[in-house]
Coordinates of C-alpha atoms and ligand atoms in Angstrom, one line a residue:
X34 CA 0.1 -0.2 0.1
X35 CA 1.2 3.8 -0.9
X36 CA 2.3 5.6 1.9
X37 CA 0.5 9.1 2.3
X38 CA 2.0 12.2 2.5
X39 CA 0.4 15.1 3.9
X40 CA 1.4 18.6 3.2
X41 CA -0.8 21.4 5.0
X42 CA 1.8 24.9 5.5
X43 CA 1.1 23.7 9.1
X44 CA 0.4 20.7 10.9
X45 CA -0.7 19.0 14.6
X46 CA 0.4 16.5 16.8
X47 CA -1.9 13.8 16.3
X48 CA -1.3 12.2 20.3
X49 CA -3.5 16.2 21.4
X50 CA -7.1 15.7 20.4
X51 CA -7.7 17.3 16.5
X52 CA -9.2 21.5 16.5
X53 CA -11.1 21.8 13.3
X54 CA -12.1 19.2 10.5
X55 CA -8.8 19.5 8.9
X56 CA -6.6 18.3 11.7
X57 CA -8.9 14.9 11.9
X58 CA -9.4 14.3 8.7
X59 CA -5.9 14.3 8.2
X60 CA -4.8 12.1 10.7
X61 CA -6.9 10.2 10.5
X62 CA -6.1 8.7 6.7
X63 CA -2.2 9.5 7.7
X64 CA -2.9 7.3 11.0
X65 CA -4.6 4.3 8.7
X66 CA -1.8 3.6 6.4
X67 CA 0.6 5.1 8.3
X68 CA 2.8 8.0 6.8
X69 CA 4.1 11.5 6.6
X70 CA 2.9 15.2 7.4
X71 CA 4.9 17.9 7.2
X72 CA 4.5 21.6 6.8
X73 CA 5.6 24.4 9.0
X74 CA 6.5 24.2 12.6
X75 CA 5.1 27.7 13.7
X76 CA 8.4 28.7 14.8
X77 CA 10.3 32.2 12.9
X78 CA 13.7 31.8 12.9
X79 CA 15.6 34.7 14.1
X80 CA 18.2 35.0 10.8
X81 CA 19.9 37.7 13.1
X82 CA 21.4 34.6 14.8
X83 CA 23.3 33.7 11.7
X84 CA 21.7 29.8 12.8
X85 CA 22.3 27.9 8.9
X86 CA 20.6 25.7 10.9
X87 CA 17.6 27.1 11.4
X88 CA 15.3 25.7 8.2
X89 CA 16.8 22.1 9.0
X90 CA 13.8 19.8 9.7
X91 CA 13.3 18.0 12.8
X92 CA 11.4 15.1 12.7
X93 CA 9.3 13.5 15.5
X94 CA 7.6 10.1 15.4
X95 CA 4.2 9.5 17.1
X96 CA 3.0 5.8 16.0
X97 CA 2.8 5.1 12.9
X98 CA 3.0 9.2 11.5
X99 CA 5.9 10.7 10.8
X100 CA 5.7 15.0 12.0
X101 CA 8.3 17.1 10.0
X102 CA 8.6 20.6 10.3
X103 CA 10.4 24.2 9.5
X104 CA 10.8 26.7 10.6
X105 CA 10.4 30.1 9.3
X106 CA 12.9 33.5 9.5
X107 CA 11.2 36.3 9.5
X108 CA 11.6 37.9 5.9
X109 CA 9.7 34.6 4.6
X110 CA 6.6 34.9 7.9
X111 CA 6.3 38.6 7.0
X112 CA 6.2 38.3 2.8
X113 CA 4.7 33.9 2.0
X114 CA 2.6 33.1 5.3
X115 CA 0.9 37.6 6.6
X116 CA 1.8 37.9 3.1
X117 CA 0.8 36.4 -0.2
X118 CA -1.2 34.0 1.7
X119 CA -2.9 35.8 4.1
X120 CA -3.2 40.2 2.0
X121 CA -3.4 38.6 -1.0
X122 CA -4.9 34.8 -1.4
X123 CA -7.1 35.6 2.1
X124 CA -8.9 37.6 0.8
X125 CA -9.2 37.9 -3.1
X126 CA -10.5 33.6 -2.9
X127 CA -13.0 34.7 -0.1
X128 CA -14.3 37.6 -3.2
X129 CA -12.6 40.8 -0.2
X130 CA -10.2 42.9 -3.6
X131 CA -10.8 46.0 -1.7
X132 CA -9.0 44.2 0.4
X133 CA -6.5 42.7 -1.0
X134 CA -2.2 43.8 -0.8
X135 CA -0.4 43.5 -4.0
X136 CA 3.0 43.8 -3.0
X137 CA 5.3 42.1 -5.6
X138 CA 7.8 41.5 -2.0
X139 CA 5.2 38.8 -0.8
X140 CA 4.5 36.8 -4.3
X141 CA 8.4 36.4 -4.0
X142 CA 8.0 35.2 -0.8
X143 CA 5.9 33.0 -1.5
X144 CA 7.1 31.3 -4.5
X145 CA 10.6 31.3 -2.3
X146 CA 8.7 29.8 1.1
X147 CA 7.3 26.5 -2.3
X148 CA 10.2 26.1 -3.7
X149 CA 11.8 26.0 0.1
X150 CA 9.4 23.6 1.1
X151 CA 10.5 21.5 -1.8
X152 CA 13.6 21.2 -1.0
X153 CA 13.1 19.7 2.2
X154 CA 10.4 17.8 1.5
X155 CA 11.9 16.1 -2.3
X156 CA 14.8 13.9 0.5
X157 CA 12.2 12.4 2.1
X158 CA 9.7 10.7 -0.7
X159 CA 9.5 7.6 -1.9
X160 CA 8.5 6.5 -5.0
X161 CA 5.0 5.1 -4.7
X162 CA 3.8 7.1 -2.1
X163 CA 0.4 9.3 -2.8
X164 CA 0.6 13.2 -1.9
X165 CA -1.8 15.0 -0.2
X166 CA -1.7 18.9 -0.7
X167 CA -3.7 21.7 1.2
X168 CA -4.8 25.0 0.5
X169 CA -4.0 27.9 -0.8
X170 CA -0.6 28.7 0.8
X171 CA 0.8 25.8 -1.5
X172 CA -0.5 25.9 -4.7
X173 CA 2.8 26.1 -6.1
X174 CA 4.0 23.4 -4.3
X175 CA 3.3 20.6 -7.4
X176 CA 5.0 22.2 -9.4
X177 CA 8.2 23.2 -7.2
X178 CA 8.6 19.4 -6.5
X179 CA 8.2 18.7 -10.4
X180 CA 10.4 20.5 -12.2
X181 CA 13.1 18.6 -9.0
X182 CA 11.0 15.0 -10.7
X183 CA 9.2 14.8 -8.3
X184 CA 6.7 12.1 -10.6
X185 CA 4.8 10.6 -7.4
X186 CA 0.8 11.5 -8.1
X187 CA 0.2 14.9 -6.4
X188 CA -3.5 16.0 -5.4
X189 CA -4.8 19.2 -3.4
X190 CA -7.3 20.1 -1.8
X191 CA -8.3 24.1 -1.8
X192 CA -10.3 24.4 1.7
X193 CA -11.1 28.4 0.1
X194 CA -14.0 29.0 -2.3
X195 CA -12.8 30.0 -5.5
X196 CA -13.6 32.5 -6.9
X197 CA -15.3 33.5 -10.3
X198 CA -12.4 34.6 -13.7
X199 CA -13.5 38.2 -13.2
X200 CA -12.3 38.3 -9.8
X201 CA -9.2 35.7 -9.9
X202 CA -8.3 37.8 -13.0
X203 CA -7.5 41.0 -10.8
X204 CA -4.6 39.1 -9.1
X205 CA -0.8 40.0 -11.1
X206 CA 0.0 36.2 -11.0
X207 CA -3.5 34.5 -11.9
X208 CA -1.9 32.9 -15.0
X209 CA 0.7 31.2 -12.9
X210 CA -1.6 30.2 -9.7
X211 CA -4.3 27.9 -12.1
X212 CA -1.0 27.5 -14.0
X213 CA 0.4 25.1 -11.5
X214 CA -2.2 23.7 -10.8
X215 CA -1.9 22.1 -13.6
X216 CA 0.7 20.3 -12.2
X217 CA -1.5 18.2 -9.7
X218 CA -2.6 14.8 -11.0
X219 CA -6.4 15.9 -9.1
X220 CA -7.4 19.0 -7.9
X221 CA -10.4 19.0 -5.9
X222 CA -12.8 22.2 -4.3
X223 CA -15.4 22.2 -2.0
X224 CA -18.2 23.0 -4.1
X225 CA -19.5 22.3 -7.5
X226 CA -20.1 25.8 -7.6
X227 CA -15.7 26.3 -7.1
X228 CA -15.8 23.6 -9.6
X229 CA -17.9 26.0 -12.2
X230 CA -15.6 29.1 -11.8
X231 CA -12.0 26.6 -11.6
X232 CA -13.0 25.2 -15.3
X233 CA -14.7 28.4 -16.4
X234 CA -11.3 29.9 -15.8
X235 CA -9.1 28.2 -17.3
X236 CA -11.2 26.9 -20.3
X237 CA -11.9 31.2 -21.2
X238 CA -8.2 32.2 -20.2
X239 CA -5.9 29.2 -20.9
X240 CA -8.1 28.1 -24.0
X241 CA -8.4 23.8 -21.6
X242 CA -10.8 21.4 -23.1
X243 CA -12.9 20.0 -21.3
X244 CA -12.0 15.7 -21.7
X245 CA -14.9 14.8 -19.7
X246 CA -16.3 16.1 -16.6
X247 CA -14.3 15.3 -14.3
X248 CA -11.0 15.6 -17.1
X249 CA -9.6 18.7 -18.1
X250 CA -6.7 19.6 -21.0
X251 CA -4.0 22.8 -20.6
X252 CA -0.9 23.4 -20.4
X253 CA -0.4 20.4 -22.2
X254 CA -1.7 18.3 -18.9
X255 CA -4.4 16.4 -18.1
X256 CA -5.9 17.6 -14.2
X257 CA -8.2 15.3 -12.8
X258 CA -11.0 17.9 -10.9
X259 CA -14.2 17.4 -8.6
X260 CA -16.2 19.0 -5.4
X261 CA -15.3 17.2 -2.5
X262 CA -17.6 19.2 0.5
X263 CA -15.5 18.7 3.5
X264 CA -17.8 17.1 6.1
X265 CA -17.1 16.7 10.4
X266 CA -16.5 13.4 12.3
X267 CA -20.0 13.2 12.9
X268 CA -20.0 11.3 16.6
X269 CA -16.8 13.0 17.4
X270 CA -20.0 15.2 18.1
X271 CA -23.0 13.5 19.1
X272 CA -20.6 12.0 21.9
X273 CA -18.9 14.8 22.9
X274 CA -22.5 17.1 23.0
X275 CA -23.3 14.0 25.7
X276 CA -20.3 13.8 27.6
X277 CA -19.3 15.7 30.7
X278 CA -18.0 19.5 30.1
X279 CA -21.4 18.7 27.4
X280 CA -24.0 17.9 30.2
X281 CA -22.6 20.0 32.2
X282 CA -22.2 23.3 29.6
X283 CA -25.5 22.5 28.6
X284 CA -26.9 22.5 31.9
X285 CA -25.8 25.4 33.0
X286 CA -27.1 27.5 30.3
X287 CA -30.6 26.2 29.8
X288 CA -30.4 27.2 33.4
X289 CA -28.7 30.6 32.6
X290 CA -31.2 32.1 29.6
X291 CA -34.0 29.3 31.2
X292 CA -36.8 32.5 30.0
X293 CA -34.7 33.7 27.2
X294 CA -34.3 32.6 23.3
X295 CA -31.1 31.5 22.6
X296 CA -28.9 32.2 19.5
X297 CA -25.3 31.8 18.5
X298 CA -22.5 32.5 16.4
X299 CA -19.6 31.0 16.7
X300 CA -16.5 31.7 14.4
X301 CA -13.1 32.7 13.8
X302 CA -12.9 37.1 14.1
X303 CA -12.4 37.3 10.5
X304 CA -14.0 39.6 7.7
X305 CA -15.5 36.6 5.1
X306 CA -18.5 35.4 8.3
X307 CA -19.8 38.9 8.2
X308 CA -19.9 39.5 11.8
X309 CA -20.8 43.4 11.7
X310 CA -24.2 41.9 9.0
X311 CA -25.3 39.5 11.3
X312 CA -25.2 42.3 14.2
X313 CA -27.6 44.0 12.2
X314 CA -29.3 41.9 11.2
X315 CA -30.3 40.8 14.7
X316 CA -31.0 44.9 15.6
X317 CA -33.2 44.4 12.5
X318 CA -35.2 41.5 14.7
X319 CA -35.3 43.8 17.4
X320 CA -36.7 46.8 16.1
X321 CA -39.7 44.4 13.4
X322 CA -41.0 42.3 15.7
X323 CA -40.5 43.7 18.9
X324 CA -42.2 40.0 21.2
X325 CA -38.5 39.4 21.8
X326 CA -37.5 42.8 22.8
X327 CA -36.1 41.5 26.8
X328 CA -35.9 38.0 25.7
X329 CA -33.9 36.6 22.5
X330 CA -30.0 36.5 23.1
X331 CA -27.9 36.5 21.1
X332 CA -24.2 34.6 22.2
X333 CA -21.2 35.3 19.6
X334 CA -17.9 34.0 20.3
X335 CA -15.4 35.2 17.8
X336 CA -12.7 33.4 18.4
X337 CA -9.2 35.5 18.2
X338 CA -7.8 35.2 15.0
X339 CA -4.7 37.2 12.4
X340 CA -4.7 39.8 14.4
X341 CA -0.7 40.5 12.5
X342 CA -3.5 41.4 9.4
X343 CA -4.8 45.0 9.3
X344 CA -7.7 44.7 9.0
X345 CA -8.6 42.2 11.0
X346 CA -8.1 44.9 13.6
X347 CA -10.8 47.5 11.6
X348 CA -13.9 44.4 12.2
X349 CA -12.1 43.5 16.0
X350 CA -13.1 48.0 16.7
X351 CA -16.3 47.9 14.1
X352 CA -18.2 44.2 16.4
X353 CA -16.7 46.1 20.3
X354 CA -18.6 49.5 18.5
X355 CA -21.9 47.7 17.6
X356 CA -21.9 45.4 20.0
X357 CA -22.2 48.6 22.2
X358 CA -24.4 50.4 20.5
X359 CA -27.1 47.1 20.4
X360 CA -26.4 47.3 24.0
X361 CA -27.1 50.5 24.3
X362 CA -30.1 51.2 22.1
X363 CA -32.5 48.2 23.2
X364 CA -30.8 46.7 26.9
X365 CA -32.6 46.3 30.5
X366 CA -31.2 46.9 33.6
X367 CA -31.2 42.4 33.4
X368 CA -31.2 41.5 29.2
X369 CA -28.2 42.6 27.2
X370 CA -29.5 42.0 23.4
X371 CA -25.6 40.3 23.0
X372 CA -23.2 39.2 24.3
X373 CA -20.4 38.8 22.7
X374 CA -17.0 37.1 23.5
X375 CA -13.1 37.0 21.9
X376 CA -12.2 34.4 23.3
X377 CA -12.0 30.4 22.5
X378 CA -14.1 27.6 23.5
X379 CA -12.9 25.1 24.1
X380 CA -14.0 22.2 22.3
X381 CA -15.0 19.8 24.6
X382 CA -18.3 22.4 25.6
X383 CA -19.1 23.7 22.0
X384 CA -20.9 20.4 21.2
X385 CA -23.2 22.1 25.0
X386 CA -23.2 25.5 23.5
X387 CA -24.2 24.1 20.2
X388 CA -27.2 22.2 22.0
X389 CA -28.7 24.8 24.1
X390 CA -29.2 27.5 21.8
X391 CA -32.7 27.7 20.3
X392 CA -30.9 29.6 16.7
X393 CA -27.4 29.3 15.1
X394 CA -26.2 31.7 12.9
X395 CA -24.2 31.1 10.6
X396 CA -23.9 34.3 8.2
X397 CA -20.7 34.3 6.0
X398 CA -20.1 36.5 3.3
X399 CA -18.0 33.6 1.7
X400 CA -16.8 30.4 3.0
X401 CA -15.2 28.0 1.7
X402 CA -17.7 25.5 4.4
X403 CA -18.5 26.2 7.4
X404 CA -18.1 23.9 9.7
X405 CA -19.6 25.0 12.8
X406 CA -23.6 24.8 10.6
X407 CA -22.6 20.3 10.7
X408 CA -21.1 20.9 14.3
X409 CA -24.2 22.3 15.4
X410 CA -27.3 20.6 14.0
X411 CA -25.1 18.0 14.5
X412 CA -25.1 18.4 18.5
X413 CA -28.5 18.3 18.9
X414 CA -31.6 17.0 20.5
X415 CA -33.0 14.3 17.8
X416 CA -36.2 15.4 19.5
X417 CA -36.2 19.3 19.8
X418 CA -33.4 20.3 17.5
X419 CA -32.5 24.0 17.4
X420 CA -33.0 25.7 14.2
X421 CA -30.1 26.9 11.6
X422 CA -30.3 29.4 9.7
X423 CA -27.7 30.1 6.8
X424 CA -25.8 31.6 4.5
X425 CA -25.9 31.8 0.6
X426 CA -23.1 32.3 0.0
X427 CA -21.2 29.3 2.6
X428 CA -20.0 26.4 0.5
X429 CA -22.5 24.3 3.1
X430 CA -25.8 25.9 1.2
X431 CA -24.9 23.4 -1.1
X432 CA -25.9 20.3 0.9
X433 CA -27.3 21.7 4.0
X434 CA -30.7 22.4 2.0
X435 CA -32.9 22.3 4.7
X436 CA -31.6 24.6 7.0
X437 CA -33.2 28.1 6.7
X438 CA -31.6 30.0 4.3
X439 CA -30.1 33.6 3.8
X440 CA -28.5 36.7 2.1
X441 CA -26.1 38.2 4.5
X442 CA -26.0 40.8 2.7
X443 CA -30.1 41.2 3.2
X444 CA -30.4 42.3 7.1
X445 CA -34.5 42.6 6.5
X446 CA -34.6 39.1 4.6
X447 CA -32.5 37.8 7.8
X448 CA -34.4 39.0 11.0
X449 CA -37.5 37.2 9.0
X450 CA -36.2 33.9 8.9
X451 CA -34.5 34.5 12.2
X452 CA -37.8 35.2 13.2
X453 CA -38.7 32.2 11.9
X454 CA -36.8 30.4 12.8
X455 CA -38.1 30.7 16.8
X456 CA -41.2 30.8 16.0
X457 CA -40.7 27.7 13.5
X458 CA -42.9 24.1 15.1
X459 CA -41.7 21.3 16.9
X460 CA -42.7 19.3 14.0
X461 CA -40.8 20.8 10.9
X462 CA -37.7 21.8 13.0
X463 CA -38.0 17.2 13.7
X464 CA -38.3 16.6 9.7
X465 CA -35.9 19.4 8.8
X466 CA -33.2 18.0 11.2
X467 CA -33.5 14.8 10.0
X468 CA -32.9 15.7 6.4
X469 CA -30.0 17.4 7.6
X470 CA -28.5 14.9 9.9
X471 CA -28.6 12.1 7.1
X472 CA -26.7 14.7 4.7
X473 CA -24.1 15.5 7.3
X474 CA -23.9 11.7 8.0
X475 CA -23.3 10.4 4.4
X476 CA -20.7 13.6 3.6
X477 CA -18.4 13.1 6.8
X478 CA -15.0 13.9 6.9
X479 CA -14.2 10.3 7.0
X480 CA -16.1 10.5 3.1
X481 CA -14.2 13.3 2.5
X482 CA -11.1 12.3 2.7
X483 CA -11.6 8.3 1.5
X484 CA -13.4 9.4 -1.7
X485 CA -10.6 12.2 -2.3
X486 CA -8.0 9.8 -1.3
X487 CA -10.5 7.0 -3.7
X488 CA -9.4 9.3 -6.5
X489 CA -6.6 10.0 -6.8
X490 CA -5.1 6.3 -6.7
X491 CA -7.3 6.2 -9.7
X492 CA -6.7 8.9 -11.5
X493 CA -4.2 7.9 -14.6
X494 CA -1.5 9.3 -14.4
X495 CA -0.5 12.0 -17.1
X496 CA 3.6 10.8 -18.4
X497 CA 3.6 14.1 -19.8
X498 CA 5.4 16.0 -17.3
X499 CA 7.2 17.3 -18.5
X500 CA 7.5 20.8 -16.3
X501 CA 5.2 22.1 -18.9
X502 CA 3.0 23.9 -15.6
X503 CA 6.7 26.1 -14.4
X504 CA 7.3 27.7 -16.9
X505 CA 9.3 30.0 -17.9
X506 CA 6.1 32.8 -17.7
X507 CA 6.3 32.0 -13.7
X508 CA 9.5 33.0 -12.4
X509 CA 8.2 36.7 -14.7
X510 CA 5.0 36.5 -13.3
X511 CA 5.4 36.3 -9.2
X512 CA 9.1 38.5 -9.9
X513 CA 11.4 35.8 -8.3
Ligands
ADP124 P1 -13.0 28.6 9.4 O1 -12.2 27.2 8.9 O2 -12.7 29.3 8.9 O3 -12.4 29.2 10.7 P2 -15.2 27.0 10.1 O4 -16.1 26.9 10.7 O5 -15.3 25.6 8.5 O6 -14.4 28.0 10.2 O7 -14.2 26.0 10.8 C1 -13.8 26.2 12.2 C2 -13.3 25.5 13.8 O8 -12.4 25.8 14.5 C3 -14.9 25.0 14.2 O9 -14.3 23.7 14.1 C4 -15.6 25.4 14.7 O10 -15.6 24.0 15.9 C5 -14.2 26.3 15.4 N1 -14.2 27.0 16.3 C6 -14.6 28.2 15.3 N2 -14.6 29.4 15.9 C7 -14.4 28.9 17.4 C8 -14.2 29.5 18.3 N3 -14.2 31.0 19.4 N4 -13.7 28.7 19.7 C9 -13.7 27.2 19.8 N5 -13.6 27.0 18.4 C10 -13.9 27.5 17.2

């Protein structure tokens, strides 16, 4: 059996409880076959110390999984991570050209670190290893590996949305980035919409030929593509909701809010999540439906995220001010409409909190998938489930059709949907929950990793590995 090699920006210690869907899925697939997980250690080396060994590989084996990590220099961190990944690709892939900072040094740093990853990984590879690369930080990694002679099967999964051509084309290096994807054998996206955007891009910009529904030919290479919507570990969430911390949290919340109706938002504090728009919609709910005053309470948990990137500072200030205003305008001595908590909640407590809430507000302006939506559904009591209000712009909306779908830009419409969710009869809630649960179970995280890896294993490998995906054009495009 081939060994699995996973490459992602960060790795996670397989001995610790995995935080989030990606870590759970990767850990599970790695443990099945034994394998290698390669990425950045999260550490920054001080270049001024002139310690030549700073980019040395550190390897640690736990059971049948080896974790191999490298440190980055301050310059790499600033340009590759903060710069190109989080200040260019993250905003652009979430359709926010207005927030992107197209700095030539960022692009050069991105390319340099992808090459460094390839250089450090290449000596560790065996000929029949199956390589799975994750996310927007590492788009050109396969092209760099191919240039070094790597002929392994390499798959790529994009966790964020794929924007339409008109947005992608604004990135100065767009042609190089999209061409780089053709150095992979399989590229997976979160949704059919993403697949359509990518197909349209390469057909229009690179005269790609569509050989079949999942095969594209361009740049002298054939690429398999597909939608593999990421799922959750359903049983883990169900069990956590029943376990001690889950039950404690549930009971405490139920007692505390026995006379109220609890609404919940759980997000990273990120501009893609539509948090200010959500507060506006909640305000609209209180204005339009006064029966919710002194009753409906929104707990909004927003975990700190990428605080070194400027746009996040602005968002934090905006949220502080919106939440302060709604509490000042509508609050009573014994009731605050919004409880805004800028912190992480322990993973073991989240399912209990989900279960105690009548309604979840998952209203991103744009999201690759959104796992909170799926976790909320999985944590509900099937006999008295809470209702999910979901943005049509989350990748999850393609699957979770029985949620109440909203346009997060439309505060009035979102308020109406929240009101409907709050007053939905038990029978309808049960029916919708059953349907949602069966979709979440069918396409869970185990399905996601096994179906992607099955497709990668069986992809007909293009022998035209002439490294065209890494052309002279790319050098110019990234001004490396
Ligand atoms: P993203 O990957 O953009 O952060 P997702 O909703 O897909 O969004 O995944 C977020 C993961 O992180 C989920 O598993 C969720 O439970 C967890 N999470 C998000 N916000 C918090 C928070 N404030 N506290 C604890 N866990 C959180």
